[in-house]
JSON list of C-alpha atoms in Angstrom, two decimals:
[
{"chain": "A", "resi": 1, "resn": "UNK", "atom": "CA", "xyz": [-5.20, 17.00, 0.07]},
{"chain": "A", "resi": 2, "resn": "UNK", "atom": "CA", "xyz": [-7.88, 16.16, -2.36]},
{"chain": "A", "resi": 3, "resn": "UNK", "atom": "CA", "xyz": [-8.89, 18.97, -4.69]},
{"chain": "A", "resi": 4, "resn": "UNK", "atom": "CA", "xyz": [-11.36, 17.60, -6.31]},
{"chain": "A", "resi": 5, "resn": "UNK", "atom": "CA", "xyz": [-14.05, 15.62, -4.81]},
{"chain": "A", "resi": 6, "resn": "UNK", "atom": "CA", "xyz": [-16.86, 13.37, -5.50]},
{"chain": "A", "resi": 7, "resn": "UNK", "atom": "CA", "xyz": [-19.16, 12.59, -2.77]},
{"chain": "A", "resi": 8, "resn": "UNK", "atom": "CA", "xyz": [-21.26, 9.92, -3.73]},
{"chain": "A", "resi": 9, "resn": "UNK", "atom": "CA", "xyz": [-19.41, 6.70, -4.22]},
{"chain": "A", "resi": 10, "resn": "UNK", "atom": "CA", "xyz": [-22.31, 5.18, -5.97]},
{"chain": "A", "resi": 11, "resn": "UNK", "atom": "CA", "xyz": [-25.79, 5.62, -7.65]},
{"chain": "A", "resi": 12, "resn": "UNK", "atom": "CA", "xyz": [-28.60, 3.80, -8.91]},
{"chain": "A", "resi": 13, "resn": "UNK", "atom": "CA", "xyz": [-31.21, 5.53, -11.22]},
{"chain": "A", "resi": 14, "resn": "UNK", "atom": "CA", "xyz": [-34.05, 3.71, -13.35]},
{"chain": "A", "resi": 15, "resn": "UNK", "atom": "CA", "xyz": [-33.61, 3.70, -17.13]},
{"chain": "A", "resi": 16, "resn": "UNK", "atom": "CA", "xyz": [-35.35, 6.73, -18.78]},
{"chain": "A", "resi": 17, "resn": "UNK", "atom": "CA", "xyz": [-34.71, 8.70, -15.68]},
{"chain": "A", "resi": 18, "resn": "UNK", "atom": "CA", "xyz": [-31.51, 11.47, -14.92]},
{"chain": "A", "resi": 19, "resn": "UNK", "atom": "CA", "xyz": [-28.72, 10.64, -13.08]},
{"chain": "A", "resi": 20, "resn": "UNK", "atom": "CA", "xyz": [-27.02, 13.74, -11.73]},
{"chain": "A", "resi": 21, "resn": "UNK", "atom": "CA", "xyz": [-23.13, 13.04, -10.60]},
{"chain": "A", "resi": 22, "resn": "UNK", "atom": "CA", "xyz": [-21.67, 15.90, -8.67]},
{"chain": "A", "resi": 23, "resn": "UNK", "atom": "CA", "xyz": [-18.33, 17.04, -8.13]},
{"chain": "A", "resi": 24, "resn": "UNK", "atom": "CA", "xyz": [-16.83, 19.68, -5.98]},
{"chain": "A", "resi": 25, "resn": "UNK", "atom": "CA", "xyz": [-13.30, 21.15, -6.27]},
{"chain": "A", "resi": 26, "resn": "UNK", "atom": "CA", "xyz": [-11.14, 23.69, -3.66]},
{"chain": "A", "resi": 27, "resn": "UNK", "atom": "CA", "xyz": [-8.73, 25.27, -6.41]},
{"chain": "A", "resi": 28, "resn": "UNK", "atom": "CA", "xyz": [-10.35, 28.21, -7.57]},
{"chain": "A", "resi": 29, "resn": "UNK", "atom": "CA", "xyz": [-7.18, 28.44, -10.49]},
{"chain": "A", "resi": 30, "resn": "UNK", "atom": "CA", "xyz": [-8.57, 25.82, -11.84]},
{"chain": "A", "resi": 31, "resn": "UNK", "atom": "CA", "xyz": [-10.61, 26.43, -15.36]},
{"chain": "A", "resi": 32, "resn": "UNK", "atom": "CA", "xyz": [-10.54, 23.65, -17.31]},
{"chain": "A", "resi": 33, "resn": "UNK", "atom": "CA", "xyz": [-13.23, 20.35, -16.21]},
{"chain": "A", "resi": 34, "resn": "UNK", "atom": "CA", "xyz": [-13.54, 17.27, -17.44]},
{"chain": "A", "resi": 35, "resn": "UNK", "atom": "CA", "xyz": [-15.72, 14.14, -17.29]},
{"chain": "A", "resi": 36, "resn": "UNK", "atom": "CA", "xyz": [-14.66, 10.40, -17.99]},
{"chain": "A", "resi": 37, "resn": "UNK", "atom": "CA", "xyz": [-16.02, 7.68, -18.23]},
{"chain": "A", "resi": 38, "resn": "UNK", "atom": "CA", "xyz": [-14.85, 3.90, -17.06]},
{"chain": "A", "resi": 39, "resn": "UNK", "atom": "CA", "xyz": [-15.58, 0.67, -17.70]},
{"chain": "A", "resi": 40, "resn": "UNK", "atom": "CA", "xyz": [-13.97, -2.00, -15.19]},
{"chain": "A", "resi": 41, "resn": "UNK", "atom": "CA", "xyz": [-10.37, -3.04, -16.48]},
{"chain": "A", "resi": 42, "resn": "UNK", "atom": "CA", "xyz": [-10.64, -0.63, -19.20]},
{"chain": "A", "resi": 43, "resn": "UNK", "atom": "CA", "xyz": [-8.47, 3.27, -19.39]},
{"chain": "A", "resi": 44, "resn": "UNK", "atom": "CA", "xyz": [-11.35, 6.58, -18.67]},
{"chain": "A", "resi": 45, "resn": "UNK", "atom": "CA", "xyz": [-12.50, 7.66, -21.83]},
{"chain": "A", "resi": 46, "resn": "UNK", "atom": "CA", "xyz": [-13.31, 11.48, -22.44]},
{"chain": "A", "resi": 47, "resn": "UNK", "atom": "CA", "xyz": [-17.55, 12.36, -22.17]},
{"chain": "A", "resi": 48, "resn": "UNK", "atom": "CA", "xyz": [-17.47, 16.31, -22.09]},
{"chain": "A", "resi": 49, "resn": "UNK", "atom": "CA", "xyz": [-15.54, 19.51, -20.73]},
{"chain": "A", "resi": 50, "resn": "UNK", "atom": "CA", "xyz": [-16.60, 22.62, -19.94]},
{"chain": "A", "resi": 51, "resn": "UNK", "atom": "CA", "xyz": [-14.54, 25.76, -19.47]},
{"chain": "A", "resi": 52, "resn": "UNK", "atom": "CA", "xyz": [-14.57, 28.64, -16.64]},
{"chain": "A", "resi": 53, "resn": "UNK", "atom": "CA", "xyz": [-15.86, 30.60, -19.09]},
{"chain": "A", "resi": 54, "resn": "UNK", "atom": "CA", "xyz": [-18.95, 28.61, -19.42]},
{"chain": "A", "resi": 55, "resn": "UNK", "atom": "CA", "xyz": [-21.72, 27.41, -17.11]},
{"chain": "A", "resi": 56, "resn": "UNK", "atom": "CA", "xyz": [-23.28, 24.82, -19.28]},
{"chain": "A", "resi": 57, "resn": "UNK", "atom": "CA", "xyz": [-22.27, 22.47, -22.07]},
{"chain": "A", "resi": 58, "resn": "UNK", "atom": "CA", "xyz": [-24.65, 20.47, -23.81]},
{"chain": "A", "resi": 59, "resn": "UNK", "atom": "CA", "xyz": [-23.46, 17.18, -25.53]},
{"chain": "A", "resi": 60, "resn": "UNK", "atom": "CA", "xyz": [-26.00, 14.96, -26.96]},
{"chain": "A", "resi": 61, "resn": "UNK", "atom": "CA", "xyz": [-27.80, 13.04, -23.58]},
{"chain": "A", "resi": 62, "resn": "UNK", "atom": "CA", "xyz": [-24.98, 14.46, -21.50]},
{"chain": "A", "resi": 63, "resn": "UNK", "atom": "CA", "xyz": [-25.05, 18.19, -19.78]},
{"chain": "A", "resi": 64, "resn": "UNK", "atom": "CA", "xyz": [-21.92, 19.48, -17.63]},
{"chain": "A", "resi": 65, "resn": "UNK", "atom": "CA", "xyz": [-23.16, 22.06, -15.32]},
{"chain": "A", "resi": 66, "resn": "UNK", "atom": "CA", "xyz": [-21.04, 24.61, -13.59]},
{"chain": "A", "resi": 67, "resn": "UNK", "atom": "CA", "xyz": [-20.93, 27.03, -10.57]},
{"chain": "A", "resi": 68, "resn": "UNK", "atom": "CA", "xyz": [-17.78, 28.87, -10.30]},
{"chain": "A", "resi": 69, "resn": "UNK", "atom": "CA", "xyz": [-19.03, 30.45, -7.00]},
{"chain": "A", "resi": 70, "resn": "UNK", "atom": "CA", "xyz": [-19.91, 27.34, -5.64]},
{"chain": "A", "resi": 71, "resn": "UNK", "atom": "CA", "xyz": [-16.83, 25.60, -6.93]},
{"chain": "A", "resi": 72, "resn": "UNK", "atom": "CA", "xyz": [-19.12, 22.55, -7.85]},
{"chain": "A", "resi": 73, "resn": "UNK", "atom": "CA", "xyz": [-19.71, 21.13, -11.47]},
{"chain": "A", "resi": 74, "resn": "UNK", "atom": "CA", "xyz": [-22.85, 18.26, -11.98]},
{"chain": "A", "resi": 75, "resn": "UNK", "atom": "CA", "xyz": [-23.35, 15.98, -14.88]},
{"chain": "A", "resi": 76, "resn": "UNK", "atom": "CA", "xyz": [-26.87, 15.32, -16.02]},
{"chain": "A", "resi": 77, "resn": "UNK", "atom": "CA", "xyz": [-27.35, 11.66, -18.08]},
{"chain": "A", "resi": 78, "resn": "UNK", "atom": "CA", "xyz": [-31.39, 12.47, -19.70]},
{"chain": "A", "resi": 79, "resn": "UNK", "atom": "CA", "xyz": [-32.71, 9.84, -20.50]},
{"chain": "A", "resi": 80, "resn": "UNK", "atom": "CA", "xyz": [-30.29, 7.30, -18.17]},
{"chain": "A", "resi": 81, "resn": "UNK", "atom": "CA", "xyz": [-29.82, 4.25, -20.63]},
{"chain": "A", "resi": 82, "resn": "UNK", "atom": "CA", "xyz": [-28.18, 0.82, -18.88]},
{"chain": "A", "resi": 83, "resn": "UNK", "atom": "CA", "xyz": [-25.40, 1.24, -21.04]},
{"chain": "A", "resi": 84, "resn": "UNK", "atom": "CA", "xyz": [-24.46, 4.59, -19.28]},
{"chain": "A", "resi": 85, "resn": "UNK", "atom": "CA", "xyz": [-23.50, 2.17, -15.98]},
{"chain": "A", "resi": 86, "resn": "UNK", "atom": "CA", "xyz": [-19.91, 2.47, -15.64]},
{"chain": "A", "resi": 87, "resn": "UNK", "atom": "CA", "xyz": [-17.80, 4.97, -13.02]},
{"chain": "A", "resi": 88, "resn": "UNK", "atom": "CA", "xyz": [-17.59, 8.32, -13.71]},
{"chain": "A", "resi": 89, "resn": "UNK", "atom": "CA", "xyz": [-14.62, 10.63, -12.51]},
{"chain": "A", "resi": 90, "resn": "UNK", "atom": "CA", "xyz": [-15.07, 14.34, -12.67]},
{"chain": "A", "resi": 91, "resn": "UNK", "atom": "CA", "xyz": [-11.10, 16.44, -13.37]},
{"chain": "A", "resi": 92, "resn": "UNK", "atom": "CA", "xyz": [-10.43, 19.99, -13.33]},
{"chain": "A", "resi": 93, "resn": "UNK", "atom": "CA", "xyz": [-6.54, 21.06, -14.33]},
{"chain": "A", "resi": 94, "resn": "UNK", "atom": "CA", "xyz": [-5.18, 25.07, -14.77]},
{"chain": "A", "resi": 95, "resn": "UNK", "atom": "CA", "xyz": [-4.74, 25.81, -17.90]},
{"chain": "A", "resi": 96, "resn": "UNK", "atom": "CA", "xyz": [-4.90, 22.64, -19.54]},
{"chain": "A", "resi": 97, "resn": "UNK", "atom": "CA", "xyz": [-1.92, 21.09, -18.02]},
{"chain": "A", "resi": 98, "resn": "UNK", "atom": "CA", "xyz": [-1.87, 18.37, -14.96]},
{"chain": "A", "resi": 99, "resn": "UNK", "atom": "CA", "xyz": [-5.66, 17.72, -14.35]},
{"chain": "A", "resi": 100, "resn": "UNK", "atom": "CA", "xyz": [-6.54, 16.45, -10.91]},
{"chain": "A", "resi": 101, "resn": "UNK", "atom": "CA", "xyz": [-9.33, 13.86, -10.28]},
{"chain": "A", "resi": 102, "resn": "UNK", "atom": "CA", "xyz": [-12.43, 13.02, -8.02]},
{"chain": "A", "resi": 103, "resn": "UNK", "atom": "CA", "xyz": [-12.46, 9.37, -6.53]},
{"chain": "A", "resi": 104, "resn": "UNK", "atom": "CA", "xyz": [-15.51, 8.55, -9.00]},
{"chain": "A", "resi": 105, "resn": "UNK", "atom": "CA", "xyz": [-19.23, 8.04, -9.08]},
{"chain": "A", "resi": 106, "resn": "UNK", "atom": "CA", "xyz": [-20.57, 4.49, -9.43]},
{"chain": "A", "resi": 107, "resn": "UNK", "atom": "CA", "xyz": [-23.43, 4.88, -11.84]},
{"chain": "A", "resi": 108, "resn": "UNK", "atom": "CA", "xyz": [-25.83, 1.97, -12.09]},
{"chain": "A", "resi": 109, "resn": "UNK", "atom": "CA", "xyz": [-28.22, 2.21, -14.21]},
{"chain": "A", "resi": 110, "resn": "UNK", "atom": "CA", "xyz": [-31.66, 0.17, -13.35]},
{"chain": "A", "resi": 111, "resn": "UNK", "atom": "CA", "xyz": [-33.35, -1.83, -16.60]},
{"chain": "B", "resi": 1, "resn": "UNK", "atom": "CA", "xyz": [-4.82, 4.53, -35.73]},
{"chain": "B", "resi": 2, "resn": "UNK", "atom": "CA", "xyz": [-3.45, 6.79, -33.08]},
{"chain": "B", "resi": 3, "resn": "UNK", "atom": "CA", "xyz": [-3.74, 5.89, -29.34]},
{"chain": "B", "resi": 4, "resn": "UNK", "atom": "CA", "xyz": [-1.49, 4.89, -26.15]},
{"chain": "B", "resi": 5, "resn": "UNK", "atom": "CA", "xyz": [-0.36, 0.57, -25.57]},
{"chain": "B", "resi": 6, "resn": "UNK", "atom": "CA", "xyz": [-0.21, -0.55, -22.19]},
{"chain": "B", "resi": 7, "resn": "UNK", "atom": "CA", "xyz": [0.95, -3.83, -21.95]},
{"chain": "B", "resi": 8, "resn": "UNK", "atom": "CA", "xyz": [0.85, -5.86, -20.63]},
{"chain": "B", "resi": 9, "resn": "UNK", "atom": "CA", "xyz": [-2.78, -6.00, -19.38]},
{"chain": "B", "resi": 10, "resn": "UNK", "atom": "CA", "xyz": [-2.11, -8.72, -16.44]},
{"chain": "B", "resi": 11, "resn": "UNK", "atom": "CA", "xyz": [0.88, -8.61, -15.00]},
{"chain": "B", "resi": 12, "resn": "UNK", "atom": "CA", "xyz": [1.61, -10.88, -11.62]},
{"chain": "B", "resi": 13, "resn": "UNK", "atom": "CA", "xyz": [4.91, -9.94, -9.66]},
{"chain": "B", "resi": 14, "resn": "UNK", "atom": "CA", "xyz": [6.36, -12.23, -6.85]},
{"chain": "B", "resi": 15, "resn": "UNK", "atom": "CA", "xyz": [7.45, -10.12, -3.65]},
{"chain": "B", "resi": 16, "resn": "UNK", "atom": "CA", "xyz": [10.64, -8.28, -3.81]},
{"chain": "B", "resi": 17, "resn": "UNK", "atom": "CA", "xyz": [11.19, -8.70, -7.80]},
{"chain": "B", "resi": 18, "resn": "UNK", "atom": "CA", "xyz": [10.88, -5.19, -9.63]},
{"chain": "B", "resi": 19, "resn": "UNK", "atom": "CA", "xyz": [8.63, -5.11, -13.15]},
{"chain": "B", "resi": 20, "resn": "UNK", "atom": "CA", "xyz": [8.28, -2.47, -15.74]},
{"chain": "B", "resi": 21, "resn": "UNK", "atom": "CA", "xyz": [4.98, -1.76, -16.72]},
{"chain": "B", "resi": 22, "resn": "UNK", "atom": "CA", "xyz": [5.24, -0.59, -21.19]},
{"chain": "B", "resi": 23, "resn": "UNK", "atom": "CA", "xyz": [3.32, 2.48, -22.54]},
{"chain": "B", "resi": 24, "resn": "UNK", "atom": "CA", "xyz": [3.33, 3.62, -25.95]},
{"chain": "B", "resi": 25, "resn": "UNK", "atom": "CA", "xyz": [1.88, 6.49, -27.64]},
{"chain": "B", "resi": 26, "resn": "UNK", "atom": "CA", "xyz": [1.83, 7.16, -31.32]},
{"chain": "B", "resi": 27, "resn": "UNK", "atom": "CA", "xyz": [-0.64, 10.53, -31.04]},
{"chain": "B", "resi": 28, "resn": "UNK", "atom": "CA", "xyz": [2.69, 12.57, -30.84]},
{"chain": "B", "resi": 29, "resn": "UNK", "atom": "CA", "xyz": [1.96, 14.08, -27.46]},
{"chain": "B", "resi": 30, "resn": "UNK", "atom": "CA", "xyz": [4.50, 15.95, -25.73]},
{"chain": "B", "resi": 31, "resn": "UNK", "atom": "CA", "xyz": [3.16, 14.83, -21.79]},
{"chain": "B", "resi": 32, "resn": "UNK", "atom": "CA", "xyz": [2.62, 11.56, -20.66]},
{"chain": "B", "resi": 33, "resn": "UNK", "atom": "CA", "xyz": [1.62, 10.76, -16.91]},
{"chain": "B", "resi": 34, "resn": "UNK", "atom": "CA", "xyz": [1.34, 7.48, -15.04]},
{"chain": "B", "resi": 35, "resn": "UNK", "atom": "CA", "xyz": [-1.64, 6.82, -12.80]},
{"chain": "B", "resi": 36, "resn": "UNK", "atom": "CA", "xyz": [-2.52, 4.20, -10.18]},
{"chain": "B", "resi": 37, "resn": "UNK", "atom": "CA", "xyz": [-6.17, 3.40, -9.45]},
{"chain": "B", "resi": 38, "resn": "UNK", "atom": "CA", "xyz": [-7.04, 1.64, -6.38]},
{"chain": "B", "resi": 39, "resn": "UNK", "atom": "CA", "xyz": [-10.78, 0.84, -4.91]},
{"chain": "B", "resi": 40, "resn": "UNK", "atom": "CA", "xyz": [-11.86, 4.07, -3.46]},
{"chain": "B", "resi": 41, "resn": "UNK", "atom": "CA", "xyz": [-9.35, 6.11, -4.50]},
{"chain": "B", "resi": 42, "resn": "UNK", "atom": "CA", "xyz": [-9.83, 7.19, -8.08]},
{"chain": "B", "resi": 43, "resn": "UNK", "atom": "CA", "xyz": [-6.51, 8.08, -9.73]},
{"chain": "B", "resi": 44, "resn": "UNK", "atom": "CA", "xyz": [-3.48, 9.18, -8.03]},
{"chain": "B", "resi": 45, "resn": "UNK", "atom": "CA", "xyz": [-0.88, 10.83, -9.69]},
{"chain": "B", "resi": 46, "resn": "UNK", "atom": "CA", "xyz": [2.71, 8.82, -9.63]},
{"chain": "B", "resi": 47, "resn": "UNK", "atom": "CA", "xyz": [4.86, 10.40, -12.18]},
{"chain": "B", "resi": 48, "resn": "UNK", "atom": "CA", "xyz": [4.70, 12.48, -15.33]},
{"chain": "B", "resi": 49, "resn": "UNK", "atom": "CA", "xyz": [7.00, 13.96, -18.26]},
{"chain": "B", "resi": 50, "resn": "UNK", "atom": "CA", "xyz": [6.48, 17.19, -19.97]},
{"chain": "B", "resi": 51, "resn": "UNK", "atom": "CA", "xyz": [9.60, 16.45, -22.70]},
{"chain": "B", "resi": 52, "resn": "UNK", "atom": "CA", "xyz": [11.55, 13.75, -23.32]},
{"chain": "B", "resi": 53, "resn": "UNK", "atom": "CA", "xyz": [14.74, 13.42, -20.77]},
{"chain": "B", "resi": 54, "resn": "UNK", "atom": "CA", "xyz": [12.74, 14.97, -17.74]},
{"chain": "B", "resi": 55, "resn": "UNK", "atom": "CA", "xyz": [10.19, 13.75, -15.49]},
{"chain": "B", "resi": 56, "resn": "UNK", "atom": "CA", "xyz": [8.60, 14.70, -12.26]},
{"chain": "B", "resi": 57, "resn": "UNK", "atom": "CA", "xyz": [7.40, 13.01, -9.11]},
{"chain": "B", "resi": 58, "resn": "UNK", "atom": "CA", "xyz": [3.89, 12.91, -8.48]},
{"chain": "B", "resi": 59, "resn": "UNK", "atom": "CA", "xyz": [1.95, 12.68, -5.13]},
{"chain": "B", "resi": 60, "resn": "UNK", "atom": "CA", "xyz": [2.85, 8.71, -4.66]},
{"chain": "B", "resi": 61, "resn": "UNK", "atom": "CA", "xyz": [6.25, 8.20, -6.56]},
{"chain": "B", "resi": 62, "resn": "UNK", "atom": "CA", "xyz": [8.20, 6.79, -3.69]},
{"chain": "B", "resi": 63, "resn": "UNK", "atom": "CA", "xyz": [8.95, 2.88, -4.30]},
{"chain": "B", "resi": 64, "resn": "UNK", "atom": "CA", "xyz": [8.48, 4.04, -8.67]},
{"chain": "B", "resi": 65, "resn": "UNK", "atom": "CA", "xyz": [10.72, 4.91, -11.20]},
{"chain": "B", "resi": 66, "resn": "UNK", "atom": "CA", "xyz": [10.43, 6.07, -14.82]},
{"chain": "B", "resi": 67, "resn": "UNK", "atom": "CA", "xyz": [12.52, 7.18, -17.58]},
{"chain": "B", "resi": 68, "resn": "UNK", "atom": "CA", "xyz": [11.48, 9.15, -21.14]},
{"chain": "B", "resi": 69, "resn": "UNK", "atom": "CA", "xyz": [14.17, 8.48, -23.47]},
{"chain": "B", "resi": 70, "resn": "UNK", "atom": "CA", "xyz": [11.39, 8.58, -26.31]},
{"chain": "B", "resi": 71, "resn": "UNK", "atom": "CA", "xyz": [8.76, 10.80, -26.87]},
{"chain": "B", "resi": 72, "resn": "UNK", "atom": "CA", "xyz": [6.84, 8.06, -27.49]},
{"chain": "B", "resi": 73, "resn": "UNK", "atom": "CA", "xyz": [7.58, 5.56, -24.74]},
{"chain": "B", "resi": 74, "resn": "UNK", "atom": "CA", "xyz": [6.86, 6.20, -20.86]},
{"chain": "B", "resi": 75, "resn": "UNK", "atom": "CA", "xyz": [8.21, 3.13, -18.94]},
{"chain": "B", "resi": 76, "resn": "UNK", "atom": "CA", "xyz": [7.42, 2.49, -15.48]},
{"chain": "B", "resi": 77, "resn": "UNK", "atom": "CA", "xyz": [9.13, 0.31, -13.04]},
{"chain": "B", "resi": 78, "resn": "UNK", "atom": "CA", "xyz": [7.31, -0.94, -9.71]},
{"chain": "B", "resi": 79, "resn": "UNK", "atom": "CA", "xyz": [10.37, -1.82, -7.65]},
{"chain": "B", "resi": 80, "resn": "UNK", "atom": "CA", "xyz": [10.50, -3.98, -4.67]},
{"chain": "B", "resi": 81, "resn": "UNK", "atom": "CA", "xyz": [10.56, -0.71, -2.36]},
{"chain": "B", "resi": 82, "resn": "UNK", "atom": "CA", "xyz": [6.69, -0.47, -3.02]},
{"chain": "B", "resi": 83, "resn": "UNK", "atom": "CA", "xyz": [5.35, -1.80, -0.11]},
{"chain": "B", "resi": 84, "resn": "UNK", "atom": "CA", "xyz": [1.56, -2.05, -1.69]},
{"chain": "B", "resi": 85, "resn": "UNK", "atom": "CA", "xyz": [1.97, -2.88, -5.71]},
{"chain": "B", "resi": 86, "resn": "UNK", "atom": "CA", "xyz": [-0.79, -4.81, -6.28]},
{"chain": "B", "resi": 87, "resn": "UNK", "atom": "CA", "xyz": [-2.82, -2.13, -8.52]},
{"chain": "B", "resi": 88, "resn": "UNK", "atom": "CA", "xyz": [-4.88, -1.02, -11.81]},
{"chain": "B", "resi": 89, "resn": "UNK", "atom": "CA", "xyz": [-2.06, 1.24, -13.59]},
{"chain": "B", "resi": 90, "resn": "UNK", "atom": "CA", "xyz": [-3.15, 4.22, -16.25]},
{"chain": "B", "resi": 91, "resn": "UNK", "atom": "CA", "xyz": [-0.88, 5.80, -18.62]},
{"chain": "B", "resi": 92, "resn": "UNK", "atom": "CA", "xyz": [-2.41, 8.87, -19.97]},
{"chain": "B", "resi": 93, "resn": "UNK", "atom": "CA", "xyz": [-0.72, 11.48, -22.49]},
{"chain": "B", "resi": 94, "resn": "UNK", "atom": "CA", "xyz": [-1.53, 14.84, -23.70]},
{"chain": "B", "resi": 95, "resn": "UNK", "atom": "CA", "xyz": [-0.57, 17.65, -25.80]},
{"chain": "B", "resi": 96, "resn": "UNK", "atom": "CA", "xyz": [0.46, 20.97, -23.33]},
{"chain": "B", "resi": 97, "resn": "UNK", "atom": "CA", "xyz": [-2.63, 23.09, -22.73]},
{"chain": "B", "resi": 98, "resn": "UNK", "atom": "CA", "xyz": [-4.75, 20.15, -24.21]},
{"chain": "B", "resi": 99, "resn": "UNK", "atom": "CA", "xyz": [-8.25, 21.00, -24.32]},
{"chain": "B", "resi": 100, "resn": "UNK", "atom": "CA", "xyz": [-9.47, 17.78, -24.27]},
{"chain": "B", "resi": 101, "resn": "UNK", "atom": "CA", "xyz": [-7.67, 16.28, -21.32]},
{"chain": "B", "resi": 102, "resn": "UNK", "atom": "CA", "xyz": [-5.75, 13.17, -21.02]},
{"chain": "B", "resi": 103, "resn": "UNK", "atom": "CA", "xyz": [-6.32, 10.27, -23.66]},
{"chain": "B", "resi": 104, "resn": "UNK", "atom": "CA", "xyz": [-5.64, 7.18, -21.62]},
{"chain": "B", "resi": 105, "resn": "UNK", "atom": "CA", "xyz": [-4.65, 3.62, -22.23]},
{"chain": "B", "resi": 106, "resn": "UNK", "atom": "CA", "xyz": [-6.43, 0.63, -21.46]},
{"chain": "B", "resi": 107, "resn": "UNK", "atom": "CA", "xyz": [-4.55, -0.21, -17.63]},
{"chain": "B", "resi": 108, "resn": "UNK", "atom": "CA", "xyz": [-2.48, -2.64, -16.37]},
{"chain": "B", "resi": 109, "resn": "UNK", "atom": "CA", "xyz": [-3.80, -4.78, -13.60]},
{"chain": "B", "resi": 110, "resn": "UNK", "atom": "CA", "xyz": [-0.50, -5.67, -11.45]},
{"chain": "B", "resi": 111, "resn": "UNK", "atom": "CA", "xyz": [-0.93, -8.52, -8.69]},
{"chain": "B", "resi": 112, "resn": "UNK", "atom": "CA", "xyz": [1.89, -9.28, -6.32]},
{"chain": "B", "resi": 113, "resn": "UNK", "atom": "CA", "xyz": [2.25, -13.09, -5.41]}
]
């Protein structure tokens, strides 16, 4: 059973405008979320985290929202730059250990 | 530089031969974890290793092995017994508790023949 989930397969945005990537998740132990990022034939690298005890992290262009209530966590990209196209899986572990991961986003972003 | 090898990064298997996929990891982590990525899917969990000389299945082991003889190396053999091989592979490791989740390598694309 998935436990973390990621809706949209895909999503186009125009340069200079925010993409928003979602992410849901049923394990309400979890407190610990994560966002990678991947290039095709390349290993996810690390973007940002954001703990239970926090509802925002701020990291440059890149925001990790969360809603504990609604178990659901959103990335914000402002301004969207074509560089930022790649796939973008959301994970959420307990306590640091075995983190569990969304199918992935397919960000494209539009020159 | 610290970081985890995968090698190789192609790797083409004929039907019913077994491979072993290589990862290394010089960033002294104790945990190391094998993924498989597959259109669709996103990454699904096939076996990981807290310590050295113990492993666990993950939610796809069957037709996998692995061994952790090393802390630093995290072998995994595709054997013939996996029906569907052909594959993007991830080794990831971590440090227990680490707070900035996995650090990955850079895949192995497997293609049976």
């Amino acid at each position: 059973d998935q436990q973390v989930k990621q809706n949209s397969p895909s999503l186009s945005v125009q340069e200079g405008r925010i993409s928003i990537l979602n992410c849901d998740y049923t394990n309400s132990m979890f407190d610990y979320f994560l966002w990678y990022k991947k290039y095709p034939a390349e290993g996810p690298t690390f973007l940002i985290s954001i703990s239970s005890i926090k509802d925002k992290n701020e990291d440059g262009r890149f925001t990790v929202f969360l809603n504990k209530s609604a178990k659901h966590l959103s990335l914000h990209i402002v301004p969207s730059q074509p560089g930022d196209s790649a796939v973008y899986f959301c994970a959420a572990s307990f306590a640091g250990n075995q983190f569990y991961f969304g199918t992935g986003t397919s960000l494209t972003v539009i020159p | 530089d610290g970081g985890i090898t995968q090698s190789p990064k192609y790797l083409f298997r004929k039907e019913g031969q077994n491979v072993t996929l290589s990862c290394e990891q010089n960033l002294n982590h104790d945990a190391m974890y094998w993924y498989r990525q597959d259109p669709g899917q996103g990454l699904r969990l096939i076996y990981y290793s807290q310590i050295v000389n113990d492993f666990q299945k993950g939610d796809i082991a069957e037709g996998y092995s692995v061994s952790r003889e090393k802390k630093e190396s995290f072998p995994l053999t595709v054997t013939s017994a996996q029906k569907n091989p052909t594959a993007f592979y991830l080794c990831a490791s971590t440090i227990p508790g680490g707070a900035y989740g996995y650090t990955f390598g850079s895949g192995t694309r497997l293609t049976v023949v």
